[in-house]
Amino acid sequence: MAGAASAGGKSLDFSFAQQATVIVLCALTALISHMALAVFNDGVRPFMLDFIQGRSTRSATTAVSFGLSAGFIFGLGAPMALSTGVLNPWLLFLPTDVLGLLAPKKWLAPLLGGAWGALVIFGLGGANEVAHDLPVDFLTAMQQMATPILFLFTLFPVLAITRQFGKLRGGIAGVVELALVILTMKLWPDVFPGAAAMAVGVVMLIGFATAKDIRQRRADRAAAKAEAGIGSDSGSGSGAGSGAEGRQVSEAELEDPMQSLFSASATRLRRHLPLFMVLGAGVCLLAQMHVFGGGEATSFLIAKGDYSGAAQVDFYRVFGFIPLIATTALASGAYAIAGFTFVYPIGYLLPSPWLALLAGAAVFALEVLALSWIGRMLGRLPSVRDSSEHLRNAISESLWLAILFGSLLAANTMGGGLGILIVGGLYLLNEAMGRVVVRMAAAPAAVLVGGVLLNLLYGLDLFTPVKS
């Protein structure tokens, strides 16, 4: 699978249609963020309720958004875009979260968002050319991150199964995934070998969780029947009391403040359904243009032209984020800029931009209208909901290791032992200082800083670039 292992960076030269799409979409996402209708950062969304209800100021909410986003923008979004030549949501949508919330006037938000989109489009290409002309080409070296990210990411379902259902089932899932990777590499060398393995792993996880929920519901029904039988034997007086208690429970459920909040949030989002449909159309169109990847592994797959592999990777990721996005949206009244992210894989696979516009609008309409129903279903399937949490943690853990290992490979490529010392040392220093830069972004940021330092040392005649 040479393609995936050596995913080269694409050129950052965009067509006029691609430039216009990025600028308009950044303007739109900044406007939506200003209106507190949606943000990309999952960590910011829980804070939006206080802002919407007037208990928090715009400046305070902006500070929270910037604090939670800056590390990902400059430590992950920019390095990934420069090394792959593919745009990503951390570089486009996290800044528009901040700029939209920062803007004091509604008309200013889309101007700031559009300006950021233009800066990315026209500034990134220039930075890319300058970096490639340096004696130590650290951007090309960063392509070494591709192989660890693509292959280690494949294991996230195994980690999730192990954490939720124990060592035995986790071990079985690991053996199955390894066998599928080897089989795919042997029989279908042009196919991303992790695709089938991830699919089977996610299906196994959901199957285990669903089976557990079904067993629990059967046990609960059996217990309820047994209690009902005992109650009927105790006489009509007890039955009347039980009925009254049942009515009291129903009334309490109807008056549940969380249910009331969820209903109000869903209604608020539905009132702006046309705007969300435009947003969905724009995100899906950007994905269809193949200059955008929704994740770390996806960016490298898009860079090498494996759009079906990218679609599969982002489709499997969806299952780790549906419960988080749905519950935080219902609790806060603010949706996610990319929705449940179904528009990513759909966009990658569609042959026409017009189909992407229609599909994106339709998908977002369905998602917003189905939010309340999804919230109720998640309440009835606690194990499936827990699986989502385990999936998200497993994705973060596998990507953290892959990015760290890939960054050290990049450091070795550009500077040998000295490169590893600088990049690894910066990473360890960040850990010792309490993670000034978030862990996921610390290693790529260290590669960028290390590359600049190695070029300075070369200029001082203190370092000779490693021969490739």
GROMACS .gro file of C-alpha atoms in nm:
model
  468
    1MET     CA    1   0.000   0.000   0.000
    2ALA     CA    2   0.260   0.244  -0.115
    3GLY     CA    3   0.013   0.519  -0.180
    4ALA     CA    4  -0.105   0.550   0.174
    5ALA     CA    5   0.238   0.506   0.316
    6SER     CA    6   0.387   0.786   0.113
    7ALA     CA    7   0.104   1.030   0.087
    8GLY     CA    8   0.259   1.330  -0.072
    9GLY     CA    9   0.147   1.686  -0.018
   10LYS     CA   10  -0.074   1.848  -0.279
   11SER     CA   11  -0.011   2.193  -0.418
   12LEU     CA   12  -0.180   2.476  -0.233
   13ASP     CA   13  -0.279   2.646  -0.560
   14PHE     CA   14  -0.659   2.677  -0.554
   15SER     CA   15  -0.894   2.747  -0.841
   16PHE     CA   16  -1.120   3.053  -0.830
   17ALA     CA   17  -1.421   2.835  -0.741
   18GLN     CA   18  -1.229   2.677  -0.454
   19GLN     CA   19  -1.107   3.016  -0.331
   20ALA     CA   20  -1.459   3.160  -0.342
   21THR     CA   21  -1.605   2.858  -0.161
   22VAL     CA   22  -1.353   2.878   0.123
   23ILE     CA   23  -1.398   3.255   0.169
   24VAL     CA   24  -1.779   3.244   0.158
   25LEU     CA   25  -1.795   2.940   0.387
   26CYS     CA   26  -1.563   3.104   0.642
   27ALA     CA   27  -1.781   3.416   0.630
   28LEU     CA   28  -2.094   3.205   0.685
   29THR     CA   29  -1.949   3.004   0.974
   30ALA     CA   30  -1.834   3.325   1.146
   31LEU     CA   31  -2.186   3.468   1.111
   32ILE     CA   32  -2.343   3.151   1.254
   33SER     CA   33  -2.095   3.154   1.542
   34HIS     CA   34  -2.178   3.521   1.612
   35MET     CA   35  -2.548   3.429   1.629
   36ALA     CA   36  -2.458   3.145   1.873
   37LEU     CA   37  -2.630   2.895   1.646
   38ALA     CA   38  -2.329   2.666   1.599
   39VAL     CA   39  -1.958   2.634   1.679
   40PHE     CA   40  -1.705   2.377   1.563
   41ASN     CA   41  -1.519   2.326   1.891
   42ASP     CA   42  -1.702   2.061   2.096
   43GLY     CA   43  -1.544   2.199   2.413
   44VAL     CA   44  -1.691   2.546   2.355
   45ARG     CA   45  -2.048   2.430   2.291
   46PRO     CA   46  -2.138   2.368   2.658
   47PHE     CA   47  -2.047   2.731   2.736
   48MET     CA   48  -2.285   2.863   2.473
   49LEU     CA   49  -2.600   2.824   2.685
   50ASP     CA   50  -2.483   3.087   2.934
   51PHE     CA   51  -2.402   3.320   2.644
   52ILE     CA   52  -2.736   3.261   2.475
   53GLN     CA   53  -2.926   3.322   2.798
   54GLY     CA   54  -2.723   3.635   2.881
   55ARG     CA   55  -2.536   3.497   3.182
   56SER     CA   56  -2.200   3.530   3.007
   57THR     CA   57  -2.061   3.818   2.802
   58ARG     CA   58  -1.942   3.800   2.442
   59SER     CA   59  -1.584   3.880   2.544
   60ALA     CA   60  -1.580   3.607   2.811
   61THR     CA   61  -1.716   3.346   2.567
   62THR     CA   62  -1.463   3.457   2.306
   63ALA     CA   63  -1.182   3.411   2.557
   64VAL     CA   64  -1.300   3.057   2.630
   65SER     CA   65  -1.320   2.977   2.259
   66PHE     CA   66  -0.973   3.114   2.188
   67GLY     CA   67  -0.820   2.935   2.486
   68LEU     CA   68  -0.964   2.600   2.377
   69SER     CA   69  -0.888   2.647   2.006
   70ALA     CA   70  -0.552   2.825   1.968
   71GLY     CA   71  -0.339   2.515   2.020
   72PHE     CA   72  -0.531   2.318   1.760
   73ILE     CA   73  -0.524   2.603   1.506
   74PHE     CA   74  -0.152   2.669   1.513
   75GLY     CA   75  -0.024   2.335   1.639
   76LEU     CA   76  -0.236   2.097   1.433
   77GLY     CA   77  -0.443   2.276   1.169
   78ALA     CA   78  -0.165   2.480   1.009
   79PRO     CA   79   0.103   2.204   1.016
   80MET     CA   80  -0.138   1.947   0.870
   81ALA     CA   81  -0.244   2.181   0.590
   82LEU     CA   82   0.115   2.272   0.506
   83SER     CA   83   0.238   1.913   0.507
   84THR     CA   84  -0.053   1.763   0.310
   85GLY     CA   85  -0.167   2.053   0.093
   86VAL     CA   86  -0.522   1.983   0.213
   87LEU     CA   87  -0.732   2.220   0.423
   88ASN     CA   88  -0.885   2.098   0.748
   89PRO     CA   89  -1.156   2.208   0.994
   90TRP     CA   90  -0.911   2.314   1.266
   91LEU     CA   91  -0.758   2.570   1.030
   92LEU     CA   92  -1.087   2.696   0.884
   93PHE     CA   93  -1.362   2.660   1.143
   94LEU     CA   94  -1.190   2.702   1.481
   95PRO     CA   95  -1.074   3.056   1.389
   96THR     CA   96  -1.420   3.149   1.260
   97ASP     CA   97  -1.565   3.031   1.592
   98VAL     CA   98  -1.342   3.286   1.765
   99LEU     CA   99  -1.387   3.565   1.508
  100GLY     CA  100  -1.765   3.526   1.502
  101LEU     CA  101  -1.792   3.545   1.879
  102LEU     CA  102  -1.543   3.831   1.889
  103ALA     CA  103  -1.733   4.050   1.642
  104PRO     CA  104  -1.946   4.307   1.830
  105LYS     CA  105  -2.177   4.361   1.531
  106LYS     CA  106  -2.357   4.106   1.320
  107TRP     CA  107  -2.238   4.258   0.990
  108LEU     CA  108  -1.875   4.248   1.104
  109ALA     CA  109  -1.869   3.873   1.172
  110PRO     CA  110  -1.889   3.758   0.807
  111LEU     CA  111  -1.630   4.019   0.708
  112LEU     CA  112  -1.384   3.886   0.966
  113GLY     CA  113  -1.460   3.526   0.869
  114GLY     CA  114  -1.419   3.599   0.499
  115ALA     CA  115  -1.091   3.779   0.568
  116TRP     CA  116  -0.961   3.473   0.751
  117GLY     CA  117  -1.061   3.250   0.460
  118ALA     CA  118  -0.876   3.479   0.220
  119LEU     CA  119  -0.569   3.477   0.445
  120VAL     CA  120  -0.566   3.099   0.448
  121ILE     CA  121  -0.616   3.071   0.072
  122PHE     CA  122  -0.359   3.328  -0.033
  123GLY     CA  123  -0.117   3.312   0.259
  124LEU     CA  124  -0.081   2.939   0.299
  125GLY     CA  125   0.047   2.887  -0.055
  126GLY     CA  126   0.316   3.150  -0.012
  127ALA     CA  127   0.426   3.005   0.320
  128ASN     CA  128   0.437   2.661   0.161
  129GLU     CA  129   0.662   2.777  -0.124
  130VAL     CA  130   0.899   2.958   0.112
  131ALA     CA  131   0.924   2.656   0.343
  132HIS     CA  132   0.999   2.416   0.055
  133ASP     CA  133   1.282   2.644  -0.063
  134LEU     CA  134   1.461   2.634   0.274
  135PRO     CA  135   1.777   2.422   0.318
  136VAL     CA  136   1.591   2.208   0.573
  137ASP     CA  137   1.255   2.127   0.412
  138PHE     CA  138   1.057   2.044   0.724
  139LEU     CA  139   0.722   2.039   0.540
  140THR     CA  140   0.830   1.752   0.318
  141ALA     CA  141   0.968   1.581   0.629
  142MET     CA  142   0.627   1.612   0.794
  143GLN     CA  143   0.484   1.378   0.531
  144GLN     CA  144   0.651   1.104   0.737
  145MET     CA  145   0.352   1.141   0.969
  146ALA     CA  146   0.124   0.978   0.711
  147THR     CA  147   0.208   0.613   0.775
  148PRO     CA  148   0.176   0.615   1.156
  149ILE     CA  149  -0.148   0.813   1.142
  150LEU     CA  150  -0.311   0.594   0.878
  151PHE     CA  151  -0.217   0.261   1.036
  152LEU     CA  152  -0.241   0.332   1.410
  153PHE     CA  153  -0.573   0.508   1.361
  154THR     CA  154  -0.708   0.172   1.241
  155LEU     CA  155  -0.688   0.039   1.598
  156PHE     CA  156  -0.933   0.279   1.761
  157PRO     CA  157  -1.228   0.032   1.757
  158VAL     CA  158  -1.007  -0.228   1.930
  159LEU     CA  159  -0.919   0.017   2.208
  160ALA     CA  160  -1.284   0.113   2.252
  161ILE     CA  161  -1.399  -0.252   2.271
  162THR     CA  162  -1.126  -0.338   2.522
  163ARG     CA  163  -1.211  -0.045   2.747
  164GLN     CA  164  -1.586  -0.110   2.743
  165PHE     CA  165  -1.615  -0.488   2.715
  166GLY     CA  166  -1.290  -0.628   2.851
  167LYS     CA  167  -0.967  -0.793   2.740
  168LEU     CA  168  -1.117  -1.102   2.577
  169ARG     CA  169  -1.342  -0.921   2.332
  170GLY     CA  170  -1.076  -0.658   2.276
  171GLY     CA  171  -0.820  -0.926   2.195
  172ILE     CA  172  -1.059  -1.094   1.953
  173ALA     CA  173  -1.126  -0.761   1.782
  174GLY     CA  174  -0.751  -0.696   1.759
  175VAL     CA  175  -0.684  -1.032   1.594
  176VAL     CA  176  -0.972  -0.980   1.350
  177GLU     CA  177  -0.852  -0.632   1.254
  178LEU     CA  178  -0.491  -0.746   1.208
  179ALA     CA  179  -0.604  -1.034   0.987
  180LEU     CA  180  -0.818  -0.801   0.776
  181VAL     CA  181  -0.532  -0.552   0.732
  182ILE     CA  182  -0.295  -0.827   0.617
  183LEU     CA  183  -0.562  -0.976   0.388
  184THR     CA  184  -0.642  -0.640   0.232
  185MET     CA  185  -0.275  -0.558   0.171
  186LYS     CA  186  -0.228  -0.898   0.006
  187LEU     CA  187  -0.542  -0.913  -0.209
  188TRP     CA  188  -0.623  -0.546  -0.273
  189PRO     CA  189  -0.294  -0.351  -0.259
  190ASP     CA  190  -0.453  -0.034  -0.400
  191VAL     CA  191  -0.714  -0.017  -0.122
  192PHE     CA  192  -0.648   0.154   0.212
  193PRO     CA  193  -0.591  -0.157   0.430
  194GLY     CA  194  -0.746  -0.008   0.742
  195ALA     CA  195  -1.086   0.049   0.581
  196ALA     CA  196  -1.226  -0.303   0.618
  197ALA     CA  197  -1.064  -0.347   0.960
  198MET     CA  198  -1.219  -0.026   1.096
  199ALA     CA  199  -1.558  -0.116   0.953
  200VAL     CA  200  -1.562  -0.457   1.120
  201GLY     CA  201  -1.427  -0.312   1.446
  202VAL     CA  202  -1.697  -0.044   1.466
  203VAL     CA  203  -1.968  -0.299   1.379
  204MET     CA  204  -1.841  -0.531   1.654
  205LEU     CA  205  -1.846  -0.248   1.909
  206ILE     CA  206  -2.198  -0.139   1.819
  207GLY     CA  207  -2.310  -0.503   1.815
  208PHE     CA  208  -2.172  -0.569   2.164
  209ALA     CA  209  -2.332  -0.249   2.298
  210THR     CA  210  -2.669  -0.311   2.135
  211ALA     CA  211  -2.679  -0.670   2.260
  212LYS     CA  212  -2.604  -0.551   2.613
  213ASP     CA  213  -2.882  -0.290   2.598
  214ILE     CA  214  -3.131  -0.546   2.465
  215ARG     CA  215  -3.044  -0.790   2.743
  216GLN     CA  216  -3.081  -0.514   3.002
  217ARG     CA  217  -3.419  -0.404   2.869
  218ARG     CA  218  -3.544  -0.764   2.874
  219ALA     CA  219  -3.426  -0.799   3.232
  220ASP     CA  220  -3.595  -0.470   3.326
  221ARG     CA  221  -3.922  -0.581   3.166
  222ALA     CA  222  -3.908  -0.914   3.347
  223ALA     CA  223  -3.847  -0.736   3.678
  224ALA     CA  224  -4.134  -0.497   3.607
  225LYS     CA  225  -4.371  -0.788   3.536
  226ALA     CA  226  -4.262  -0.959   3.856
  227GLU     CA  227  -4.330  -0.642   4.056
  228ALA     CA  228  -4.664  -0.598   3.885
  229GLY     CA  229  -4.759  -0.952   3.985
  230ILE     CA  230  -4.668  -0.886   4.347
  231GLY     CA  231  -4.864  -0.561   4.342
  232SER     CA  232  -5.179  -0.725   4.205
  233ASP     CA  233  -5.170  -0.987   4.481
  234SER     CA  234  -5.167  -0.718   4.750
  235GLY     CA  235  -5.517  -0.589   4.669
  236SER     CA  236  -5.696  -0.306   4.496
  237GLY     CA  237  -5.584  -0.044   4.748
  238SER     CA  238  -5.222  -0.105   4.663
  239GLY     CA  239  -5.303  -0.101   4.295
  240ALA     CA  240  -5.469   0.235   4.328
  241GLY     CA  241  -5.164   0.365   4.508
  242SER     CA  242  -4.943   0.228   4.233
  243GLY     CA  243  -5.153   0.403   3.969
  244ALA     CA  244  -5.131   0.733   4.151
  245GLU     CA  245  -4.757   0.690   4.180
  246GLY     CA  246  -4.736   0.619   3.807
  247ARG     CA  247  -4.924   0.942   3.732
  248GLN     CA  248  -4.691   1.135   3.961
  249VAL     CA  249  -4.387   0.996   3.779
  250SER     CA  250  -4.533   1.092   3.444
  251GLU     CA  251  -4.604   1.446   3.562
  252ALA     CA  252  -4.250   1.470   3.704
  253GLU     CA  253  -4.107   1.357   3.373
  254LEU     CA  254  -4.316   1.613   3.188
  255GLU     CA  255  -4.186   1.884   3.419
  256ASP     CA  256  -3.824   1.770   3.394
  257PRO     CA  257  -3.624   2.090   3.342
  258MET     CA  258  -3.371   1.913   3.118
  259GLN     CA  259  -3.649   1.788   2.891
  260SER     CA  260  -3.788   2.141   2.876
  261LEU     CA  261  -3.441   2.277   2.792
  262PHE     CA  262  -3.386   2.013   2.523
  263SER     CA  263  -3.720   2.098   2.365
  264ALA     CA  264  -3.646   2.471   2.367
  265SER     CA  265  -3.301   2.417   2.215
  266ALA     CA  266  -3.435   2.193   1.939
  267THR     CA  267  -3.706   2.449   1.860
  268ARG     CA  268  -3.447   2.728   1.846
  269LEU     CA  269  -3.234   2.535   1.598
  270ARG     CA  270  -3.533   2.440   1.382
  271ARG     CA  271  -3.630   2.807   1.352
  272HIS     CA  272  -3.303   2.864   1.165
  273LEU     CA  273  -3.332   2.553   0.947
  274PRO     CA  274  -3.280   2.739   0.615
  275LEU     CA  275  -2.951   2.884   0.741
  276PHE     CA  276  -2.834   2.539   0.852
  277MET     CA  277  -2.923   2.398   0.512
  278VAL     CA  278  -2.703   2.662   0.347
  279LEU     CA  279  -2.424   2.571   0.591
  280GLY     CA  280  -2.457   2.200   0.514
  281ALA     CA  281  -2.451   2.272   0.141
  282GLY     CA  282  -2.132   2.476   0.178
  283VAL     CA  283  -1.944   2.219   0.389
  284CYS     CA  284  -2.043   1.935   0.158
  285LEU     CA  285  -1.936   2.138  -0.147
  286LEU     CA  286  -1.595   2.206   0.006
  287ALA     CA  287  -1.549   1.834   0.073
  288GLN     CA  288  -1.655   1.753  -0.283
  289MET     CA  289  -1.381   1.980  -0.420
  290HIS     CA  290  -1.119   1.750  -0.264
  291VAL     CA  291  -0.917   2.034  -0.111
  292PHE     CA  292  -1.047   1.962   0.239
  293GLY     CA  293  -1.013   1.670   0.479
  294GLY     CA  294  -1.221   1.627   0.792
  295GLY     CA  295  -0.952   1.455   1.000
  296GLU     CA  296  -0.583   1.379   1.035
  297ALA     CA  297  -0.589   1.047   0.851
  298THR     CA  298  -0.840   1.183   0.601
  299SER     CA  299  -0.609   1.470   0.502
  300PHE     CA  300  -0.334   1.229   0.395
  301LEU     CA  301  -0.581   1.008   0.206
  302ILE     CA  302  -0.726   1.310   0.023
  303ALA     CA  303  -0.370   1.424  -0.058
  304LYS     CA  304  -0.299   1.097  -0.237
  305GLY     CA  305  -0.638   1.089  -0.412
  306ASP     CA  306  -0.792   0.802  -0.213
  307TYR     CA  307  -1.136   0.961  -0.175
  308SER     CA  308  -1.320   0.637  -0.104
  309GLY     CA  309  -1.074   0.555   0.175
  310ALA     CA  310  -1.117   0.905   0.317
  311ALA     CA  311  -1.494   0.865   0.306
  312GLN     CA  312  -1.477   0.539   0.498
  313VAL     CA  313  -1.247   0.682   0.766
  314ASP     CA  314  -1.467   0.986   0.827
  315PHE     CA  315  -1.783   0.776   0.818
  316TYR     CA  316  -1.658   0.551   1.098
  317ARG     CA  317  -1.556   0.854   1.305
  318VAL     CA  318  -1.916   0.976   1.298
  319PHE     CA  319  -2.026   0.708   1.545
  320GLY     CA  320  -1.793   0.845   1.808
  321PHE     CA  321  -1.939   1.194   1.790
  322ILE     CA  322  -2.316   1.166   1.731
  323PRO     CA  323  -2.406   1.138   2.103
  324LEU     CA  324  -2.166   1.417   2.203
  325ILE     CA  325  -2.288   1.657   1.934
  326ALA     CA  326  -2.656   1.573   1.985
  327THR     CA  327  -2.654   1.608   2.363
  328THR     CA  328  -2.444   1.925   2.370
  329ALA     CA  329  -2.659   2.080   2.097
  330LEU     CA  330  -2.981   1.997   2.283
  331ALA     CA  331  -2.836   2.119   2.613
  332SER     CA  332  -2.686   2.442   2.481
  333GLY     CA  333  -2.899   2.542   2.183
  334ALA     CA  334  -2.588   2.558   1.960
  335TYR     CA  335  -2.526   2.297   1.690
  336ALA     CA  336  -2.196   2.184   1.534
  337ILE     CA  337  -2.058   2.368   1.231
  338ALA     CA  338  -2.010   2.038   1.047
  339GLY     CA  339  -2.318   1.876   1.201
  340PHE     CA  340  -2.267   1.506   1.268
  341THR     CA  341  -1.999   1.524   0.991
  342PHE     CA  342  -2.192   1.295   0.754
  343VAL     CA  343  -2.146   1.569   0.493
  344TYR     CA  344  -1.771   1.496   0.482
  345PRO     CA  345  -1.783   1.140   0.340
  346ILE     CA  346  -2.084   1.222   0.124
  347GLY     CA  347  -1.900   1.516  -0.028
  348TYR     CA  348  -1.582   1.317  -0.098
  349LEU     CA  349  -1.777   1.064  -0.304
  350LEU     CA  350  -2.015   1.284  -0.503
  351PRO     CA  351  -1.919   1.348  -0.867
  352SER     CA  352  -2.086   1.689  -0.902
  353PRO     CA  353  -2.075   2.013  -0.699
  354TRP     CA  354  -2.447   2.062  -0.762
  355LEU     CA  355  -2.522   1.723  -0.609
  356ALA     CA  356  -2.301   1.817  -0.315
  357LEU     CA  357  -2.500   2.136  -0.256
  358LEU     CA  358  -2.830   1.948  -0.261
  359ALA     CA  359  -2.705   1.657  -0.052
  360GLY     CA  360  -2.544   1.881   0.209
  361ALA     CA  361  -2.860   2.087   0.251
  362ALA     CA  362  -3.075   1.774   0.279
  363VAL     CA  363  -2.844   1.605   0.531
  364PHE     CA  364  -2.833   1.909   0.759
  365ALA     CA  365  -3.211   1.946   0.739
  366LEU     CA  366  -3.257   1.583   0.847
  367GLU     CA  367  -3.002   1.618   1.126
  368VAL     CA  368  -3.156   1.930   1.277
  369LEU     CA  369  -3.510   1.794   1.251
  370ALA     CA  370  -3.406   1.460   1.405
  371LEU     CA  371  -3.216   1.604   1.704
  372SER     CA  372  -3.496   1.552   1.956
  373TRP     CA  373  -3.558   1.196   1.837
  374ILE     CA  374  -3.185   1.116   1.853
  375GLY     CA  375  -3.171   1.252   2.207
  376ARG     CA  376  -3.459   1.025   2.314
  377MET     CA  377  -3.304   0.719   2.146
  378LEU     CA  378  -2.970   0.778   2.318
  379GLY     CA  379  -3.153   0.787   2.650
  380ARG     CA  380  -3.287   0.437   2.580
  381LEU     CA  381  -2.951   0.290   2.471
  382PRO     CA  382  -2.702   0.370   2.748
  383SER     CA  383  -2.440   0.118   2.634
  384VAL     CA  384  -2.444   0.256   2.280
  385ARG     CA  385  -2.409   0.606   2.426
  386ASP     CA  386  -2.115   0.487   2.637
  387SER     CA  387  -1.959   0.331   2.326
  388SER     CA  388  -1.946   0.675   2.170
  389GLU     CA  389  -1.745   0.805   2.465
  390HIS     CA  390  -1.504   0.512   2.440
  391LEU     CA  391  -1.472   0.564   2.064
  392ARG     CA  392  -1.383   0.931   2.105
  393ASN     CA  393  -1.124   0.852   2.370
  394ALA     CA  394  -0.979   0.574   2.156
  395ILE     CA  395  -0.959   0.801   1.851
  396SER     CA  396  -0.775   1.065   2.055
  397GLU     CA  397  -0.539   0.810   2.211
  398SER     CA  398  -0.447   0.637   1.885
  399LEU     CA  399  -0.399   0.966   1.701
  400TRP     CA  400  -0.190   1.112   1.983
  401LEU     CA  401   0.053   0.820   1.961
  402ALA     CA  402   0.052   0.825   1.580
  403ILE     CA  403   0.115   1.200   1.561
  404LEU     CA  404   0.392   1.183   1.822
  405PHE     CA  405   0.564   0.892   1.648
  406GLY     CA  406   0.518   1.053   1.306
  407SER     CA  407   0.660   1.383   1.433
  408LEU     CA  408   0.971   1.204   1.560
  409LEU     CA  409   1.007   1.036   1.219
  410ALA     CA  410   0.982   1.381   1.059
  411ALA     CA  411   1.241   1.513   1.303
  412ASN     CA  412   1.479   1.231   1.212
  413THR     CA  413   1.425   1.295   0.840
  414MET     CA  414   1.505   1.665   0.860
  415GLY     CA  415   1.775   1.664   1.128
  416GLY     CA  416   1.877   1.314   1.234
  417GLY     CA  417   1.963   1.283   1.601
  418LEU     CA  418   1.972   1.661   1.649
  419GLY     CA  419   1.623   1.688   1.500
  420ILE     CA  420   1.491   1.422   1.737
  421LEU     CA  421   1.658   1.599   2.029
  422ILE     CA  422   1.497   1.934   1.943
  423VAL     CA  423   1.149   1.806   1.857
  424GLY     CA  424   1.135   1.547   2.134
  425GLY     CA  425   1.281   1.795   2.379
  426LEU     CA  426   1.021   2.061   2.292
  427TYR     CA  427   0.746   1.803   2.334
  428LEU     CA  428   0.877   1.692   2.674
  429LEU     CA  429   0.923   2.053   2.782
  430ASN     CA  430   0.562   2.123   2.692
  431GLU     CA  431   0.454   1.828   2.907
  432ALA     CA  432   0.670   1.948   3.198
  433MET     CA  433   0.522   2.298   3.172
  434GLY     CA  434   0.167   2.168   3.209
  435ARG     CA  435   0.088   2.139   2.835
  436VAL     CA  436   0.092   2.499   2.724
  437VAL     CA  437   0.009   2.354   2.382
  438VAL     CA  438  -0.255   2.079   2.384
  439ARG     CA  439  -0.101   1.733   2.366
  440MET     CA  440  -0.246   1.643   2.024
  441ALA     CA  441  -0.095   1.954   1.864
  442ALA     CA  442   0.231   1.973   2.059
  443ALA     CA  443   0.435   1.735   1.842
  444PRO     CA  444   0.351   1.891   1.501
  445ALA     CA  445   0.412   2.236   1.650
  446ALA     CA  446   0.749   2.112   1.775
  447VAL     CA  447   0.835   1.995   1.421
  448LEU     CA  448   0.764   2.343   1.283
  449VAL     CA  449   0.969   2.512   1.555
  450GLY     CA  450   1.244   2.252   1.515
  451GLY     CA  451   1.252   2.308   1.140
  452VAL     CA  452   1.296   2.683   1.187
  453LEU     CA  453   1.574   2.626   1.444
  454LEU     CA  454   1.759   2.383   1.215
  455ASN     CA  455   1.745   2.636   0.933
  456LEU     CA  456   1.887   2.902   1.165
  457LEU     CA  457   2.165   2.665   1.268
  458TYR     CA  458   2.237   2.597   0.902
  459GLY     CA  459   2.262   2.971   0.839
  460LEU     CA  460   2.515   2.995   1.123
  461ASP     CA  461   2.711   2.704   0.970
  462LEU     CA  462   2.639   2.492   1.277
  463PHE     CA  463   2.431   2.223   1.107
  464THR     CA  464   2.444   2.026   0.783
  465PRO     CA  465   2.107   1.897   0.652
  466VAL     CA  466   2.057   1.522   0.651
  467LYS     CA  467   2.102   1.369   0.306
  468SER     CA  468   1.783   1.198   0.187
   0.00000   0.00000   0.00000
